[in-house]
């Protein structure tokens, strides 16, 4: 049994899908008198720690918000650094991903990524497609509104061409046109964690979060620990999910 597994009693229900808005890298760096990119580098290292722990804890899908469709508006030096991070991440972490049987997915507008970034991300998806353990799903160049607009547009195209009947459009068909359709029945997060003390969604999984439990942690992402994750899972277990019922 792993260290992290030992911290959870067997009667605790582990969320199948945990999503994390990994926020606070810049402030973490500032606090240390370092440039913002140092925070992103440290944040990337923490992805390795938390993803490994989540896998050991029995999480089925870990979605990590890594870059939003709005983050392009940051200074180009920072954007360029963030676009290079996947090269570093998969270059160093791939052996562990294979060892841990973790499968990589990406949710986002990958067509709009710089060539090198897109290639490295899609190669990680390809290289881990035989893995049967936890899905590590990176939301990269992801935005919830753009995702919904994209789904609506594709449904309209299909309706106009006659391949679907508009009156057949329902929740399931709509969800099937979202960028998370590859996650199938696990597309909706059970638990959302946002670090850094901000209490907002910032355009993350607007459709999928309809009935997600939310926890806002004060730690900046590079300081978020496995113990914090375990505590959040315990808090999730204490929640009463009613889905509008009684
Ligand atoms: C989250 O940290 C990482 C990304 C958005 C890429 P931030 O870079 O937003 O850090 P803060 O919020 O400025 O501290
Ligand atoms: C959300 O954080 C995006 C990611 C963590 C990738 P932001 O830092 O971009 O969100 P705001 O600007 O505080 O809402
Ligand atoms: Mg931020």
GROMACS .gro file of C-alpha atoms and ligand atoms in nm:
model
  275
    1UNK     CA    1   0.000   0.000   0.000
    2UNK     CA    2   0.128   0.344  -0.085
    3UNK     CA    3   0.191   0.623   0.162
    4UNK     CA    4  -0.102   0.828   0.039
    5UNK     CA    5  -0.344   0.535   0.034
    6UNK     CA    6  -0.269   0.472   0.399
    7UNK     CA    7  -0.399   0.817   0.486
    8UNK     CA    8  -0.751   0.733   0.368
    9UNK     CA    9  -0.981   0.495   0.552
   10UNK     CA   10  -1.133   0.229   0.330
   11UNK     CA   11  -1.487   0.363   0.383
   12UNK     CA   12  -1.395   0.704   0.232
   13UNK     CA   13  -1.539   0.747  -0.116
   14UNK     CA   14  -1.269   0.874  -0.349
   15UNK     CA   15  -1.399   1.106  -0.624
   16UNK     CA   16  -1.374   0.930  -0.959
   17UNK     CA   17  -1.292   1.255  -1.141
   18UNK     CA   18  -1.100   1.532  -0.967
   19UNK     CA   19  -1.039   1.858  -1.152
   20UNK     CA   20  -0.788   2.114  -1.030
   21UNK     CA   21  -0.752   2.478  -1.124
   22UNK     CA   22  -0.381   2.503  -1.054
   23UNK     CA   23  -0.364   2.870  -0.964
   24UNK     CA   24  -0.106   3.083  -0.783
   25UNK     CA   25   0.223   3.001  -0.958
   26UNK     CA   26   0.297   3.369  -1.021
   27UNK     CA   27   0.223   3.478  -0.666
   28UNK     CA   28   0.426   3.186  -0.529
   29UNK     CA   29   0.727   3.312  -0.728
   30UNK     CA   30   0.669   3.674  -0.630
   31UNK     CA   31   0.659   3.580  -0.264
   32UNK     CA   32   1.006   3.429  -0.312
   33UNK     CA   33   1.136   3.729  -0.509
   34UNK     CA   34   1.159   3.519  -0.827
   35UNK     CA   35   1.023   3.573  -1.179
   36UNK     CA   36   0.673   3.433  -1.252
   37UNK     CA   37   0.816   3.161  -1.475
   38UNK     CA   38   1.000   3.014  -1.176
   39UNK     CA   39   0.655   2.958  -1.027
   40UNK     CA   40   0.541   2.776  -1.340
   41UNK     CA   41   0.846   2.550  -1.328
   42UNK     CA   42   0.778   2.465  -0.964
   43UNK     CA   43   0.411   2.420  -1.048
   44UNK     CA   44   0.506   2.168  -1.315
   45UNK     CA   45   0.709   1.968  -1.063
   46UNK     CA   46   0.408   1.964  -0.835
   47UNK     CA   47   0.196   1.820  -1.114
   48UNK     CA   48   0.421   1.513  -1.101
   49UNK     CA   49   0.379   1.478  -0.724
   50UNK     CA   50   0.004   1.529  -0.719
   51UNK     CA   51  -0.067   1.317  -1.028
   52UNK     CA   52   0.130   1.025  -0.884
   53UNK     CA   53  -0.051   1.055  -0.549
   54UNK     CA   54  -0.394   1.081  -0.715
   55UNK     CA   55  -0.319   0.767  -0.913
   56UNK     CA   56  -0.221   0.581  -0.593
   57UNK     CA   57  -0.536   0.704  -0.419
   58UNK     CA   58  -0.754   0.543  -0.685
   59UNK     CA   59  -0.869   0.853  -0.873
   60UNK     CA   60  -0.987   0.757  -1.222
   61UNK     CA   61  -0.954   1.094  -1.395
   62UNK     CA   62  -0.741   1.390  -1.285
   63UNK     CA   63  -0.811   1.698  -1.495
   64UNK     CA   64  -0.561   1.980  -1.459
   65UNK     CA   65  -0.629   2.330  -1.590
   66UNK     CA   66  -0.289   2.417  -1.732
   67UNK     CA   67  -0.359   2.695  -1.985
   68UNK     CA   68  -0.681   2.876  -2.061
   69UNK     CA   69  -0.797   3.035  -2.385
   70UNK     CA   70  -0.765   3.367  -2.198
   71UNK     CA   71  -0.404   3.306  -2.089
   72UNK     CA   72  -0.281   3.407  -2.439
   73UNK     CA   73  -0.325   3.765  -2.320
   74UNK     CA   74  -0.025   3.731  -2.085
   75UNK     CA   75   0.317   3.875  -2.177
   76UNK     CA   76   0.467   3.677  -2.466
   77UNK     CA   77   0.770   3.576  -2.259
   78UNK     CA   78   0.541   3.403  -2.010
   79UNK     CA   79   0.321   3.247  -2.281
   80UNK     CA   80   0.630   3.112  -2.459
   81UNK     CA   81   0.755   2.959  -2.136
   82UNK     CA   82   0.419   2.794  -2.070
   83UNK     CA   83   0.414   2.655  -2.425
   84UNK     CA   84   0.756   2.498  -2.366
   85UNK     CA   85   0.662   2.338  -2.034
   86UNK     CA   86   0.501   2.027  -2.189
   87UNK     CA   87   0.834   1.951  -2.363
   88UNK     CA   88   1.008   1.956  -2.026
   89UNK     CA   89   0.722   1.780  -1.846
   90UNK     CA   90   0.681   1.484  -2.079
   91UNK     CA   91   1.056   1.470  -2.146
   92UNK     CA   92   1.124   1.403  -1.778
   93UNK     CA   93   0.803   1.241  -1.654
   94UNK     CA   94   0.721   0.991  -1.930
   95UNK     CA   95   0.904   0.695  -1.763
   96UNK     CA   96   0.699   0.753  -1.446
   97UNK     CA   97   0.376   0.785  -1.642
   98UNK     CA   98   0.447   0.449  -1.803
   99UNK     CA   99   0.549   0.293  -1.471
  100UNK     CA  100   0.233   0.424  -1.303
  101UNK     CA  101   0.016   0.303  -1.594
  102UNK     CA  102  -0.117   0.660  -1.634
  103UNK     CA  103  -0.285   0.755  -1.959
  104UNK     CA  104  -0.250   1.112  -2.085
  105UNK     CA  105  -0.541   1.296  -2.243
  106UNK     CA  106  -0.566   1.654  -2.357
  107UNK     CA  107  -0.882   1.863  -2.353
  108UNK     CA  108  -0.853   2.187  -2.544
  109UNK     CA  109  -0.811   2.353  -2.880
  110UNK     CA  110  -0.488   2.172  -2.969
  111UNK     CA  111  -0.499   2.286  -3.334
  112UNK     CA  112  -0.416   2.639  -3.220
  113UNK     CA  113  -0.104   2.542  -3.025
  114UNK     CA  114   0.247   2.611  -3.158
  115UNK     CA  115   0.364   2.313  -3.368
  116UNK     CA  116   0.624   2.186  -3.125
  117UNK     CA  117   0.391   2.204  -2.824
  118UNK     CA  118   0.109   2.029  -3.009
  119UNK     CA  119   0.339   1.751  -3.128
  120UNK     CA  120   0.480   1.684  -2.783
  121UNK     CA  121   0.135   1.678  -2.621
  122UNK     CA  122  -0.018   1.453  -2.888
  123UNK     CA  123   0.284   1.222  -2.869
  124UNK     CA  124   0.230   1.183  -2.494
  125UNK     CA  125  -0.133   1.092  -2.562
  126UNK     CA  126  -0.019   0.840  -2.824
  127UNK     CA  127   0.265   0.694  -2.612
  128UNK     CA  128   0.034   0.627  -2.317
  129UNK     CA  129  -0.276   0.510  -2.503
  130UNK     CA  130  -0.218   0.150  -2.395
  131UNK     CA  131  -0.211   0.245  -2.026
  132UNK     CA  132  -0.516   0.138  -1.830
  133UNK     CA  133  -0.476   0.329  -1.503
  134UNK     CA  134  -0.564   0.687  -1.413
  135UNK     CA  135  -0.634   0.933  -1.693
  136UNK     CA  136  -0.424   1.248  -1.654
  137UNK     CA  137  -0.626   1.497  -1.853
  138UNK     CA  138  -0.461   1.830  -1.931
  139UNK     CA  139  -0.691   2.120  -2.006
  140UNK     CA  140  -0.454   2.304  -2.235
  141UNK     CA  141  -0.573   2.596  -2.443
  142UNK     CA  142  -0.911   2.520  -2.294
  143UNK     CA  143  -1.203   2.757  -2.240
  144UNK     CA  144  -1.553   2.659  -2.133
  145UNK     CA  145  -1.740   2.918  -2.339
  146UNK     CA  146  -1.542   2.846  -2.655
  147UNK     CA  147  -1.609   2.477  -2.596
  148UNK     CA  148  -1.986   2.531  -2.571
  149UNK     CA  149  -1.991   2.760  -2.875
  150UNK     CA  150  -1.790   2.501  -3.068
  151UNK     CA  151  -2.039   2.228  -2.972
  152UNK     CA  152  -2.335   2.445  -3.074
  153UNK     CA  153  -2.169   2.525  -3.405
  154UNK     CA  154  -2.099   2.159  -3.482
  155UNK     CA  155  -2.456   2.060  -3.392
  156UNK     CA  156  -2.587   2.335  -3.620
  157UNK     CA  157  -2.367   2.211  -3.906
  158UNK     CA  158  -2.493   1.855  -3.856
  159UNK     CA  159  -2.854   1.973  -3.839
  160UNK     CA  160  -2.814   2.186  -4.153
  161UNK     CA  161  -2.665   1.893  -4.342
  162UNK     CA  162  -2.948   1.668  -4.228
  163UNK     CA  163  -2.730   1.418  -4.039
  164UNK     CA  164  -2.914   1.495  -3.712
  165UNK     CA  165  -3.267   1.604  -3.634
  166UNK     CA  166  -3.262   1.921  -3.416
  167UNK     CA  167  -3.543   1.780  -3.204
  168UNK     CA  168  -3.312   1.492  -3.103
  169UNK     CA  169  -3.062   1.728  -2.937
  170UNK     CA  170  -3.054   1.648  -2.565
  171UNK     CA  171  -2.803   1.663  -2.277
  172UNK     CA  172  -2.627   1.346  -2.390
  173UNK     CA  173  -2.591   1.456  -2.752
  174UNK     CA  174  -2.470   1.799  -2.644
  175UNK     CA  175  -2.213   1.649  -2.404
  176UNK     CA  176  -2.095   1.425  -2.686
  177UNK     CA  177  -1.999   1.738  -2.883
  178UNK     CA  178  -1.791   1.888  -2.601
  179UNK     CA  179  -1.412   1.859  -2.585
  180UNK     CA  180  -1.446   1.619  -2.290
  181UNK     CA  181  -1.639   1.360  -2.494
  182UNK     CA  182  -1.334   1.130  -2.484
  183UNK     CA  183  -1.386   1.095  -2.108
  184UNK     CA  184  -1.729   0.939  -2.171
  185UNK     CA  185  -1.927   0.877  -1.851
  186UNK     CA  186  -1.644   1.025  -1.643
  187UNK     CA  187  -1.654   1.367  -1.814
  188UNK     CA  188  -1.816   1.553  -1.524
  189UNK     CA  189  -1.579   1.617  -1.230
  190UNK     CA  190  -1.701   1.496  -0.891
  191UNK     CA  191  -1.468   1.734  -0.710
  192UNK     CA  192  -1.317   2.066  -0.822
  193UNK     CA  193  -1.024   2.208  -0.628
  194UNK     CA  194  -0.895   2.558  -0.693
  195UNK     CA  195  -0.575   2.665  -0.524
  196UNK     CA  196  -0.447   3.016  -0.441
  197UNK     CA  197  -0.754   3.141  -0.254
  198UNK     CA  198  -0.942   3.271  -0.558
  199UNK     CA  199  -1.304   3.159  -0.554
  200UNK     CA  200  -1.406   3.161  -0.919
  201UNK     CA  201  -1.428   2.922  -1.213
  202UNK     CA  202  -1.232   3.128  -1.470
  203UNK     CA  203  -1.406   2.965  -1.769
  204UNK     CA  204  -1.329   2.606  -1.663
  205UNK     CA  205  -1.565   2.321  -1.757
  206UNK     CA  206  -1.878   2.535  -1.739
  207UNK     CA  207  -2.107   2.254  -1.855
  208UNK     CA  208  -1.932   1.971  -1.674
  209UNK     CA  209  -1.926   2.143  -1.332
  210UNK     CA  210  -2.308   2.155  -1.303
  211UNK     CA  211  -2.314   1.930  -0.995
  212UNK     CA  212  -1.948   1.922  -0.896
  213UNK     CA  213  -1.847   1.971  -0.532
  214UNK     CA  214  -1.603   2.261  -0.501
  215UNK     CA  215  -1.320   2.326  -0.259
  216UNK     CA  216  -1.111   2.641  -0.257
  217UNK     CA  217  -0.768   2.600  -0.100
  218UNK     CA  218  -0.555   2.893   0.012
  219UNK     CA  219  -0.221   2.735  -0.089
  220UNK     CA  220  -0.054   2.852  -0.405
  221UNK     CA  221  -0.033   2.559  -0.649
  222UNK     CA  222   0.341   2.487  -0.598
  223UNK     CA  223   0.271   2.460  -0.221
  224UNK     CA  224  -0.032   2.231  -0.257
  225UNK     CA  225   0.063   1.898  -0.096
  226UNK     CA  226  -0.050   1.536  -0.106
  227UNK     CA  227  -0.183   1.590   0.247
  228UNK     CA  228  -0.395   1.879   0.116
  229UNK     CA  229  -0.531   1.649  -0.154
  230UNK     CA  230  -0.611   1.380   0.102
  231UNK     CA  231  -0.786   1.637   0.325
  232UNK     CA  232  -0.991   1.759   0.029
  233UNK     CA  233  -1.096   1.403  -0.054
  234UNK     CA  234  -1.207   1.357   0.308
  235UNK     CA  235  -1.404   1.682   0.286
  236UNK     CA  236  -1.563   1.557  -0.037
  237UNK     CA  237  -1.666   1.239   0.144
  238UNK     CA  238  -1.851   1.449   0.404
  239UNK     CA  239  -2.054   1.635   0.141
  240UNK     CA  240  -2.413   1.537   0.065
  241UNK     CA  241  -2.473   1.544  -0.312
  242UNK     CA  242  -2.843   1.584  -0.378
  243UNK     CA  243  -2.864   1.669  -0.751
  244UNK     CA  244  -3.179   1.871  -0.694
  245UNK     CA  245  -3.351   1.588  -0.515
  246UNK     CA  246  -3.419   1.550  -0.140
  247LIG     C1  247  -0.164   2.938  -1.269
  247LIG     O1  248  -0.086   3.031  -1.201
  247LIG     C2  249  -0.098   2.888  -1.394
  247LIG     C3  250  -0.153   2.942  -1.518
  247LIG     C4  251  -0.259   3.017  -1.529
  247LIG     C5  252  -0.085   2.908  -1.640
  247LIG     P1  253  -0.090   3.186  -1.237
  247LIG     O2  254   0.015   3.211  -1.339
  247LIG     O3  255  -0.226   3.229  -1.272
  247LIG     O4  256  -0.045   3.249  -1.098
  247LIG     P2  257  -0.107   3.378  -1.030
  247LIG     O5  258  -0.254   3.357  -1.022
  247LIG     O6  259  -0.071   3.494  -1.116
  247LIG     O7  260  -0.043   3.381  -0.895
  248LIG     C1  261  -0.711   2.994  -1.444
  248LIG     O1  262  -0.626   3.079  -1.374
  248LIG     C2  263  -0.637   2.925  -1.554
  248LIG     C3  264  -0.539   2.825  -1.512
  248LIG     C4  265  -0.512   2.787  -1.390
  248LIG     C5  266  -0.470   2.761  -1.621
  248LIG     P1  267  -0.609   3.232  -1.412
  248LIG     O2  268  -0.503   3.284  -1.321
  248LIG     O3  269  -0.588   3.248  -1.557
  248LIG     O4  270  -0.752   3.293  -1.376
  248LIG     P2  271  -0.794   3.439  -1.331
  248LIG     O5  272  -0.734   3.534  -1.429
  248LIG     O6  273  -0.739   3.460  -1.194
  248LIG     O7  274  -0.943   3.437  -1.331
  249LIG    MG1  275  -0.383   3.300  -1.169
   0.00000   0.00000   0.00000
